[in-house]
Each structure stands twice: as structure tokens, then as C-alpha cells.
Short mmCIF file of C-alpha atoms and ligand atoms in Angstrom, two decimals:
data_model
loop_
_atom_site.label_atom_id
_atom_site.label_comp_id
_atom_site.label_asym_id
_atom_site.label_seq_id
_atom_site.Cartn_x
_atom_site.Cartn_y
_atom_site.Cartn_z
CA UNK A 1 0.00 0.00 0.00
CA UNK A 2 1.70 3.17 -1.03
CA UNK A 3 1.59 5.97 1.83
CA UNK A 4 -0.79 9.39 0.97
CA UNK A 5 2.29 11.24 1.56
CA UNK A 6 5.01 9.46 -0.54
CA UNK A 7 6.20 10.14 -3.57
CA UNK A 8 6.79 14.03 -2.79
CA UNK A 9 10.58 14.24 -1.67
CA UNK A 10 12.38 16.30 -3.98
CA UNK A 11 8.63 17.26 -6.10
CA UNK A 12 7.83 21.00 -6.90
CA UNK A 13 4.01 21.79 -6.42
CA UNK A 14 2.59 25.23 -7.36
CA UNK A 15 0.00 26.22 -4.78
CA UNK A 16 -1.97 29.25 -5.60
CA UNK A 17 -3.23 31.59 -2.39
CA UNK A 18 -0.44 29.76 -0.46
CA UNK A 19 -0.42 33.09 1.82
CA UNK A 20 -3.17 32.05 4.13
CA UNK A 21 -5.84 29.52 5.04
CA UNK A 22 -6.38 26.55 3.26
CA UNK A 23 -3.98 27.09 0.63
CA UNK A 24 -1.23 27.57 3.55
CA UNK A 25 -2.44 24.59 5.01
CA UNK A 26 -1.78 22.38 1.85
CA UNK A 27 1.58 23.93 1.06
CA UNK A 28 3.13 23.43 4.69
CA UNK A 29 1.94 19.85 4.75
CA UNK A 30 3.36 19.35 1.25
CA UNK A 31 6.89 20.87 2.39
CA UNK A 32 6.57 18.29 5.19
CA UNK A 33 6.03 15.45 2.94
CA UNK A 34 9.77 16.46 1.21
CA UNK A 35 8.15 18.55 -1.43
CA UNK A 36 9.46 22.26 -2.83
CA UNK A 37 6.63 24.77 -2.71
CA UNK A 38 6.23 27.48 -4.85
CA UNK A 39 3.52 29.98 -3.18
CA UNK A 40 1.60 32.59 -5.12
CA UNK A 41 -1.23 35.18 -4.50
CA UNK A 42 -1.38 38.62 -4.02
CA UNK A 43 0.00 39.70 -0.65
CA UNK A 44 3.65 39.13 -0.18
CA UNK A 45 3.85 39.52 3.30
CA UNK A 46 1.33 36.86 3.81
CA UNK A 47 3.41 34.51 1.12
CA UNK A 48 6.61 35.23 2.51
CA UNK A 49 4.80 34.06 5.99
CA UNK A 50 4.19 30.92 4.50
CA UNK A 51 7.41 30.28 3.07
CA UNK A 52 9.28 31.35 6.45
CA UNK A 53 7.00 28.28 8.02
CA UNK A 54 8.27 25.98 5.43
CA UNK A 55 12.07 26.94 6.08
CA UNK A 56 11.77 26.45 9.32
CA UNK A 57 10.17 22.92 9.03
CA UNK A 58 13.22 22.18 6.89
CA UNK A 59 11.42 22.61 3.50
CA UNK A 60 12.33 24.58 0.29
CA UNK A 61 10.28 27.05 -0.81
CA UNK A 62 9.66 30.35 -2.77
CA UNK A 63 6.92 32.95 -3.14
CA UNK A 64 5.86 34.46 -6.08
CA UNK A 65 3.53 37.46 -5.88
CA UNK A 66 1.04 36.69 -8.53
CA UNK A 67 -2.47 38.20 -9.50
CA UNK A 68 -4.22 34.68 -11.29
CA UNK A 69 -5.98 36.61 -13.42
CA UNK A 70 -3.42 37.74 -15.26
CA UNK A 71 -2.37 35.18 -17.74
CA UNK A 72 0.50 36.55 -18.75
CA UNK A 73 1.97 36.59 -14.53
CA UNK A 74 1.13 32.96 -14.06
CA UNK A 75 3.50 32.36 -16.85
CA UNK A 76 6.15 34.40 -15.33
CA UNK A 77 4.90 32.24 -11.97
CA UNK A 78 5.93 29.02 -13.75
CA UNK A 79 9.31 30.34 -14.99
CA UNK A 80 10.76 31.49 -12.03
CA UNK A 81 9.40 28.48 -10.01
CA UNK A 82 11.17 26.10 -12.85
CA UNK A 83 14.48 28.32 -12.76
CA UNK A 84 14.51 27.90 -9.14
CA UNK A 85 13.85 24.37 -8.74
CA UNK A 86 14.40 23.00 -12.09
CA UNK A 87 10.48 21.52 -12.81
CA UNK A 88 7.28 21.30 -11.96
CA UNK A 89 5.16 17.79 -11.09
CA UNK A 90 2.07 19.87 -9.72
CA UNK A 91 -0.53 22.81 -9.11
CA UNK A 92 -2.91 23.33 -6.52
CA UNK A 93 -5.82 26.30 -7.76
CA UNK A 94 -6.53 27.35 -4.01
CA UNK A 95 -6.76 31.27 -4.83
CA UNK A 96 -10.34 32.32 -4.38
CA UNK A 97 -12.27 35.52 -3.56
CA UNK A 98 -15.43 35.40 -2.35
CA UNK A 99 -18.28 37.89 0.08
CA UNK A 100 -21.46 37.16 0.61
CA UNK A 101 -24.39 39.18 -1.67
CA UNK A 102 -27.62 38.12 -3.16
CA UNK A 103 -26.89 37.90 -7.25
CA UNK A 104 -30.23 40.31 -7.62
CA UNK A 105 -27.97 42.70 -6.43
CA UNK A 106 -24.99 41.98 -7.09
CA UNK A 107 -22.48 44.27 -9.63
CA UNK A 108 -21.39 43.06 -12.85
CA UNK A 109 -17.97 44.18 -11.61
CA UNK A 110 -18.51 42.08 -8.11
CA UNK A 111 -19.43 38.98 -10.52
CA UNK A 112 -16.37 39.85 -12.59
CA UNK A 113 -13.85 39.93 -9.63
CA UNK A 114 -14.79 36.78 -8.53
CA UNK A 115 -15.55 34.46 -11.68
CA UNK A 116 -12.02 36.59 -13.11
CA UNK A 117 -10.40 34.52 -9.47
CA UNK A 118 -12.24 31.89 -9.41
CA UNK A 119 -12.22 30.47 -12.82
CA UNK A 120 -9.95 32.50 -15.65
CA UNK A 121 -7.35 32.13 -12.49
CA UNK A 122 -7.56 28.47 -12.12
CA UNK A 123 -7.67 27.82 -16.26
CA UNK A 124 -4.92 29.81 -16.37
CA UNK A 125 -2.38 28.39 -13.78
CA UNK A 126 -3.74 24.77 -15.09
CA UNK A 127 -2.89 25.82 -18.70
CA UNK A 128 0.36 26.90 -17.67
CA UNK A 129 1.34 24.00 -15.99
CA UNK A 130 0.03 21.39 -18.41
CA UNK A 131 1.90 23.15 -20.75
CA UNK A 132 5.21 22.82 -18.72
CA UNK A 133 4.50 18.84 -17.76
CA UNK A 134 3.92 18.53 -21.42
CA UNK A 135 7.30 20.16 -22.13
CA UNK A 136 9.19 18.65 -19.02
CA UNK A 137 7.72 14.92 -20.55
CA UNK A 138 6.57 14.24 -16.95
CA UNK A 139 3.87 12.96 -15.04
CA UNK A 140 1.95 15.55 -12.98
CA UNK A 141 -1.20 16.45 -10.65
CA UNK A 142 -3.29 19.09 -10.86
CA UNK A 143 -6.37 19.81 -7.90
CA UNK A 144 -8.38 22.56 -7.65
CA UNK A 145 -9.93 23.62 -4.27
CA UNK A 146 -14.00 24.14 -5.03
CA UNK A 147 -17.15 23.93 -2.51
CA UNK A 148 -19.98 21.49 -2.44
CA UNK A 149 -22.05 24.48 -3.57
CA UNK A 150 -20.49 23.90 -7.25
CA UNK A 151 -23.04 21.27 -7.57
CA UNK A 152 -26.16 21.88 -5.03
CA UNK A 153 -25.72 25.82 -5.06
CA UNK A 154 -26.20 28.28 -2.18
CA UNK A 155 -28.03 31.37 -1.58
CA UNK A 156 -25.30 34.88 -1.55
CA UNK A 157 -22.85 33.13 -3.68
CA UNK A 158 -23.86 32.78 -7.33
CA UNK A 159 -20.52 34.38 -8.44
CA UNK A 160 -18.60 31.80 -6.20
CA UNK A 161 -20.80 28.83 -7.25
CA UNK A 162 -20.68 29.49 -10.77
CA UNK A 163 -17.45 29.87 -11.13
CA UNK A 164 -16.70 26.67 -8.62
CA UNK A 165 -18.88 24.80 -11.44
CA UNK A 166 -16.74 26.01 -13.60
CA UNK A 167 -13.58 24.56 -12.41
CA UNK A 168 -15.15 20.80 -11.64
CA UNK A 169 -16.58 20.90 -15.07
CA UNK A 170 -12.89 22.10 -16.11
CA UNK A 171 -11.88 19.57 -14.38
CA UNK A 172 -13.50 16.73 -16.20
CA UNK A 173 -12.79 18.17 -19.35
CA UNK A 174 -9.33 18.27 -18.89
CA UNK A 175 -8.70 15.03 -16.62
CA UNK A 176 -9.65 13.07 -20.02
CA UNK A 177 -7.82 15.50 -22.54
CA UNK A 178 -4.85 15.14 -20.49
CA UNK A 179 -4.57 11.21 -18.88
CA UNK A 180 -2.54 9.85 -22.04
CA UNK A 181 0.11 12.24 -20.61
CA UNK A 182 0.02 11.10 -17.14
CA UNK A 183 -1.19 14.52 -15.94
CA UNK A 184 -4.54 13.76 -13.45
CA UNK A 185 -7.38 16.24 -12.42
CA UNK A 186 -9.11 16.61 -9.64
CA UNK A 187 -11.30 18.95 -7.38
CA UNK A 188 -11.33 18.63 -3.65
CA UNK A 189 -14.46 19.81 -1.82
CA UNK A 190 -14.10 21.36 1.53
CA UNK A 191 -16.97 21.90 4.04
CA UNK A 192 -16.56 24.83 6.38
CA UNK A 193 -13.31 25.49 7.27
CA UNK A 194 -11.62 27.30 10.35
CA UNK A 195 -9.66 29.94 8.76
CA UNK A 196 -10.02 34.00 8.81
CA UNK A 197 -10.72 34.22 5.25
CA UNK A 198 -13.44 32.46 5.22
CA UNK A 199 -14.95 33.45 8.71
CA UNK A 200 -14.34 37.12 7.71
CA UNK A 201 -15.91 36.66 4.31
CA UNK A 202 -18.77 34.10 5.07
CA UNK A 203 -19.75 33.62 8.79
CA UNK A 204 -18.61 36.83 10.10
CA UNK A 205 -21.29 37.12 12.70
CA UNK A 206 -21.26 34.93 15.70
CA UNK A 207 -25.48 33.97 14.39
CA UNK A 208 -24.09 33.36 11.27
CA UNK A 209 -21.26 31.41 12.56
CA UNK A 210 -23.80 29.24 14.57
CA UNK A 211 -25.97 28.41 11.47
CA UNK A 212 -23.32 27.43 9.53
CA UNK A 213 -21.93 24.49 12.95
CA UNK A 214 -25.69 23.63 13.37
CA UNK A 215 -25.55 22.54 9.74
CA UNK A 216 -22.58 20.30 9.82
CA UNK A 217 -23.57 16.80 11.13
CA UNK A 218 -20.20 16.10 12.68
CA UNK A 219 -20.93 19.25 14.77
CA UNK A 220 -17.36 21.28 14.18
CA UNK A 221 -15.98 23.06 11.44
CA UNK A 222 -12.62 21.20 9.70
CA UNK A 223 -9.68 22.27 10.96
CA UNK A 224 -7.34 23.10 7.95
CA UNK A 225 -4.67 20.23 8.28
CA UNK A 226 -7.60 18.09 7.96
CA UNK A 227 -8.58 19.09 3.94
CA UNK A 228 -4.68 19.60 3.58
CA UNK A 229 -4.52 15.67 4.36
CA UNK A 230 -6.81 15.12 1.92
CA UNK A 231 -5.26 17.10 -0.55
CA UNK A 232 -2.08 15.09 -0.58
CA UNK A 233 -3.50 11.96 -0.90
CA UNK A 234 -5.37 13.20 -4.29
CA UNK A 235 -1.84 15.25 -5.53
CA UNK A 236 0.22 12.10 -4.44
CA UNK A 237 0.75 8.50 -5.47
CA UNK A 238 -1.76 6.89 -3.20
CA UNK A 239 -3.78 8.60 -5.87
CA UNK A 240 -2.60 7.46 -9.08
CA UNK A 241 -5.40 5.86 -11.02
CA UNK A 242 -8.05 8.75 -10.09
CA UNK A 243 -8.70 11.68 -12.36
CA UNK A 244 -11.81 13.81 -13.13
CA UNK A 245 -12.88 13.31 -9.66
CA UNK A 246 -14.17 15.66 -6.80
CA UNK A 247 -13.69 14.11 -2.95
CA UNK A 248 -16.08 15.83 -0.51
CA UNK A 249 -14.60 16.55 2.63
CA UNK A 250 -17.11 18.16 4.75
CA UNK A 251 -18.55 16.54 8.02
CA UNK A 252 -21.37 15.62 5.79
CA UNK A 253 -22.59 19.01 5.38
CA UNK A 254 -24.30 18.64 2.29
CA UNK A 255 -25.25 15.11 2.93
CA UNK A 256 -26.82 16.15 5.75
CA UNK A 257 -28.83 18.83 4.32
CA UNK A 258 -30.54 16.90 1.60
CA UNK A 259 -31.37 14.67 4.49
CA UNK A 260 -32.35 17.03 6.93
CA UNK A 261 -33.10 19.89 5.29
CA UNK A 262 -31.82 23.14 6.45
CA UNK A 263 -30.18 21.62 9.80
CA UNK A 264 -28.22 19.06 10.77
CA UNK A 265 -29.84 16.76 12.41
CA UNK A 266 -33.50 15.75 12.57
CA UNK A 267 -34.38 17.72 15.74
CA UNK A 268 -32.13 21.03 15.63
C1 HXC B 1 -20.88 43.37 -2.45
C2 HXC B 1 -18.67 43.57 -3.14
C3 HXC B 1 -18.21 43.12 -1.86
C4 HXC B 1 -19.21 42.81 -0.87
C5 HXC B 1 -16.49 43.50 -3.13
N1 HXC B 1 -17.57 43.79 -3.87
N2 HXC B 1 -16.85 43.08 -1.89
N3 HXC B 1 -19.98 43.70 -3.43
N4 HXC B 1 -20.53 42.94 -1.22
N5 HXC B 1 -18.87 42.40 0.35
C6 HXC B 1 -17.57 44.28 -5.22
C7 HXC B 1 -16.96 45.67 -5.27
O1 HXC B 1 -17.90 46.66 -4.88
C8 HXC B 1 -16.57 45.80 -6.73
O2 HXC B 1 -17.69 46.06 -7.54
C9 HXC B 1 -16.14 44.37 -7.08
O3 HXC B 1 -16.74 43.51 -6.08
C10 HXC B 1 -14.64 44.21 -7.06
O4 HXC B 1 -14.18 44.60 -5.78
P1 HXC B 1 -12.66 45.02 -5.53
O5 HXC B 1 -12.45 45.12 -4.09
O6 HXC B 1 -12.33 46.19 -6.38
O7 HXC B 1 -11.90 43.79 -6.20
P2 HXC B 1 -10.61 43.06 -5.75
O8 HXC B 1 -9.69 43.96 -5.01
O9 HXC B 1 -10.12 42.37 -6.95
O10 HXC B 1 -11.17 41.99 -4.68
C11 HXC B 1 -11.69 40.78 -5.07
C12 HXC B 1 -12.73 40.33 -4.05
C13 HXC B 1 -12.11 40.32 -2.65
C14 HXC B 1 -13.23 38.95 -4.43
C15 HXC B 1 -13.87 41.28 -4.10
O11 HXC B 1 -13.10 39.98 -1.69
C16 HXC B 1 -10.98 39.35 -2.53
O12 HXC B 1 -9.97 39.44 -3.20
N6 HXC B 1 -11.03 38.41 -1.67
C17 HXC B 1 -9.92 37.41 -1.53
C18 HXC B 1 -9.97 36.72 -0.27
C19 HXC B 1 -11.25 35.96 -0.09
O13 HXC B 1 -12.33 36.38 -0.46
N7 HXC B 1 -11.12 34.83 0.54
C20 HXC B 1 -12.27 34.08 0.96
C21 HXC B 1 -12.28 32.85 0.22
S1 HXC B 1 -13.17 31.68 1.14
P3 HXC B 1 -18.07 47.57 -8.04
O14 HXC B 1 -19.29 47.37 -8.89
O15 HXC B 1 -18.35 48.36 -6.78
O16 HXC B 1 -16.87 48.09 -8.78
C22 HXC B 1 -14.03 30.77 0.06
C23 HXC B 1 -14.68 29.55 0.72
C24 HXC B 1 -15.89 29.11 -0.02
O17 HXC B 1 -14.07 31.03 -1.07
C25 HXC B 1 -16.45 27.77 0.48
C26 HXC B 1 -17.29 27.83 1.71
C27 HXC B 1 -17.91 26.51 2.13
#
């Protein structure tokens, strides 16, 4: 049985909004698996944060201040990771904006930011690194962090769930175009999350907070280490036959709610 965290010693993964939360989160537990990390996003303080963490756990790592939407950046993003570390075997779309608003009112240019993140962003960095593996003649892995709302929806976040639809149907798409060269595909979905991204951005009220734990079945939010687990195992060998997939990993949130309803449980 191979390990969920083999396979990365000496492996260069691309993680996108590596300066906080989840993204953070996935890059520190790759650097602890014996990978290189490239970071990118838009605040360099927050990406040299994360790449101070990884040095200090031993790792090597580099940040890259990068705006996703810009096509032309992400392909400066993969030339400076490659002259720094020689290749690339992988890419983890993590960068995401997102706030709460009802799409009646929403602003073309609010739709725009996000959807511009969201999706150009991740078909960009994928493009850019499927074009690299293809060069390099290498295997690779490409996941993309969505939300369970890609497929069921959620009221305030049309921009976000669109665009998360987006990216699994990307996905699929390009997890077929792409197997004969070895390069797999896959979204990971997380459920609520403890970081201050999201709790600023979507539960930012201590009601709010509480709606969103009463609707989570295993009663907690996931703590980030626990999606960054889950992220290995789909970037890593334990992984190597799966592609065009999306794992859920949210305390049967959404599960729970086509059960349930609005609530968790049966008698909340
Ligand atoms: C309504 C808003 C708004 C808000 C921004 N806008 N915030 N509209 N309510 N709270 C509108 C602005 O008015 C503007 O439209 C347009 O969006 C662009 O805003 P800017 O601030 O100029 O854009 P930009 O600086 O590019 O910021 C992008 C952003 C921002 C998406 C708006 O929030 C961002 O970058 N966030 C990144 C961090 C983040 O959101 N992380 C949370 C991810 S958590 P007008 O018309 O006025 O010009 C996540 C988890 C999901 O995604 C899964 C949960 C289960």
C-alpha cells in the first residue's frame, strides 16, 4: 500500500493563495512530505509568511507574488518556479475571492472579480502548468480547491458557485484530454473550514457562525490540516489511477442537508 504522503521528496508543487488559510495549510503539509513549494497570491507579506513556516520545518520554498488573473503573470509564476527548482510535477488552484451578496444585487464588476479569481485564475495556472509537464515529458497532478455548492448551489454566492462549477466541469474536461500524458485532475471539496478568510468573508457574525456548525452533522468546522490531508493523498501517489474526480470533505454538510433539510440533524 503506497503511503498518501510518498512520492513528494524532492517534487515542486505550485499552490496558488499559499499566503493564508487553506492554501497555507496544503503547502506546509506538502513541504513536510519532502516537497518544494512554490507559493503565489497577491499579498507578499502573507506569502513570505508561509514560506518562512516551510524553512523552518526544513522545506524549500519560494513565493511568487502573482495576481491569477493575469495570464501573462502565471507564466512568469511558472518560470521562475522552474528556474529555481528546475520543474514542476504539480498545481494546486486554491486562490479564491469570495463575500457574501444576493446575485439580484450583485455588480457586474462584483461577478467579474470573482468568476475573473475563481475560474480564468484556475484555467490559467492549469494551462500553464500542463503546458510545462507537457514540455518537461513528466507525469503531474493538478487539484483545484471548489465547494460542495459547485453542484447543489447556495443562496449569496452565485458568483462563487458558478465559477466553482466552472472549475469541476474544467476539471473533467481536462482530466480526459490530459490522462494519455500522465497529468490527473481533480477537485477537492471542503466543508466549512476554520480559517479568517473564510470566517471574515462568510460567517462573520457569531449567528451566522452558529448556522453554519448547526448545519454540519459532525458538529465542528474542519480544521485546515484536515482538507490539507486530503489534498495530498489526491496530488500524491496513493492517488494514481483517479482523475476527473471531486472528494467531498465536509462533516457531511451537504449530505446532511438533503437529508435534513436546512439543519443538521433531525431535531435542531
Ligand atoms: C458586495 C462587493 C463586496 C461585498 C467587493 N464587492 N466586496 N460587493 N458585497 N462584500 C464588489 C466591489 O464593490 C466591486 O464592484 C467588485 O466587487 C470588485 O471589488 P474590488 O475590491 O475592487 O476587487 P478586488 O480587489 O479584486 O477583490 C476581489 C474580491 C475580494 C473577491 C472582491 O473579496 C478578494 O480578493 N477576496 C480574496 C480573499 C477571499 O475572499 N477569501 C475568501 C475565500 S473563502 P463595483 O461594482 O463596486 O466596482 C471561500 C470559501 C468558499 O471562497 C467555500 C465555503 C464553504
Amino acid at each position: 500500500m503506497t503511503p498518501a504522503t510518498s512520492g513528494f521528496d524532492g517534487r515542486t508543487y505550485l499552490v496558488t493563495g499559499g499566503g493564508s488559510g487553506i492554501g497555507r495549510a496544503i503547502a506546509l503539509a506538502l513541504g513536510a512530505a519532502g516537497a518544494h513549494v512554490v507559493v503565489a497570491g497577491r499579498t507578499p507579506d502573507r506569502l513570505a509568511e508561509t514560506v518562512r513556516l516551510l524553512e523552518a520545518d526544513g522545506a524549500q520554498a519560494l513565493a511568487v507574488p502573482t495576481d491569477v488573473r493575469d495570464p501573462a503573470a502565471v507564466d512568469a509564476l511558472v518560470t521562475r518556479s522552474v528556474e529555481r527548482f528546475g520543474a514542476l510535477d504539480g498545481l494546486v488552484n486554491n486562490a479564491a475571492g469570495n463575500f457574501v451578496a444576493s446575485g439580484i444585487d450583485l455588480s457586474p464588476n462584483g461577478w467579474r472579480a470573482v468568476v475573473d479569481i475563481v475560474l480564468n485564475g484556475s484555467f490559467h495556472c492549469t494551462r500553464a502548468v500542463a503546458r510545462r509537464l507537457r514540455e518537461q515529458g513528466t507525469p503531474g497532478s493538478i487539484l483545484s480547491v471548489i465547494a460542495t455548492y459547485a453542484w447543489h448551489g447556495h443562496p449569496g454566492t452565485v458568483h462563487s458557485a458558478a465559477a466553482k462549477a466552472g472549475v469541476l466541469a474544467m476539471t473533467r474536461t481536462l482530466a480526459v484530454e490530459l490522462a494519455p500524458l500522465g497529468i490527473r485532475l481533480n477537485c477537492l471539496a471542503p466543508g466549512p473550514t476554520e480559517t479568517e478568510g473564510a470566517g471574515a468573508a462568510l460567517w462573520a457574525t457569531p449567528q451566522a457562525r452558529q448556522e453554519v456548525l448547526d448545519s454540519v452533522p459532525a458538529g465542528r468546522f474542519a480544521a485546515p490540516r484536515e482538507i490539507a490531508d486530503a489534498a495530498l493523498f489526491l496530488l500524491g501517489e496513493g492517488a494514481s489511477y483517479l482523475t476527473g474526480e471531486c472528494l467531498t470533505v465536509d462533516g457531511g454538510q451537504w449530505l446532511g442537508k438533503q437529508v435534513y433539510g436546512r439543519s443538521a440533524t433531525a431535531t435542531a
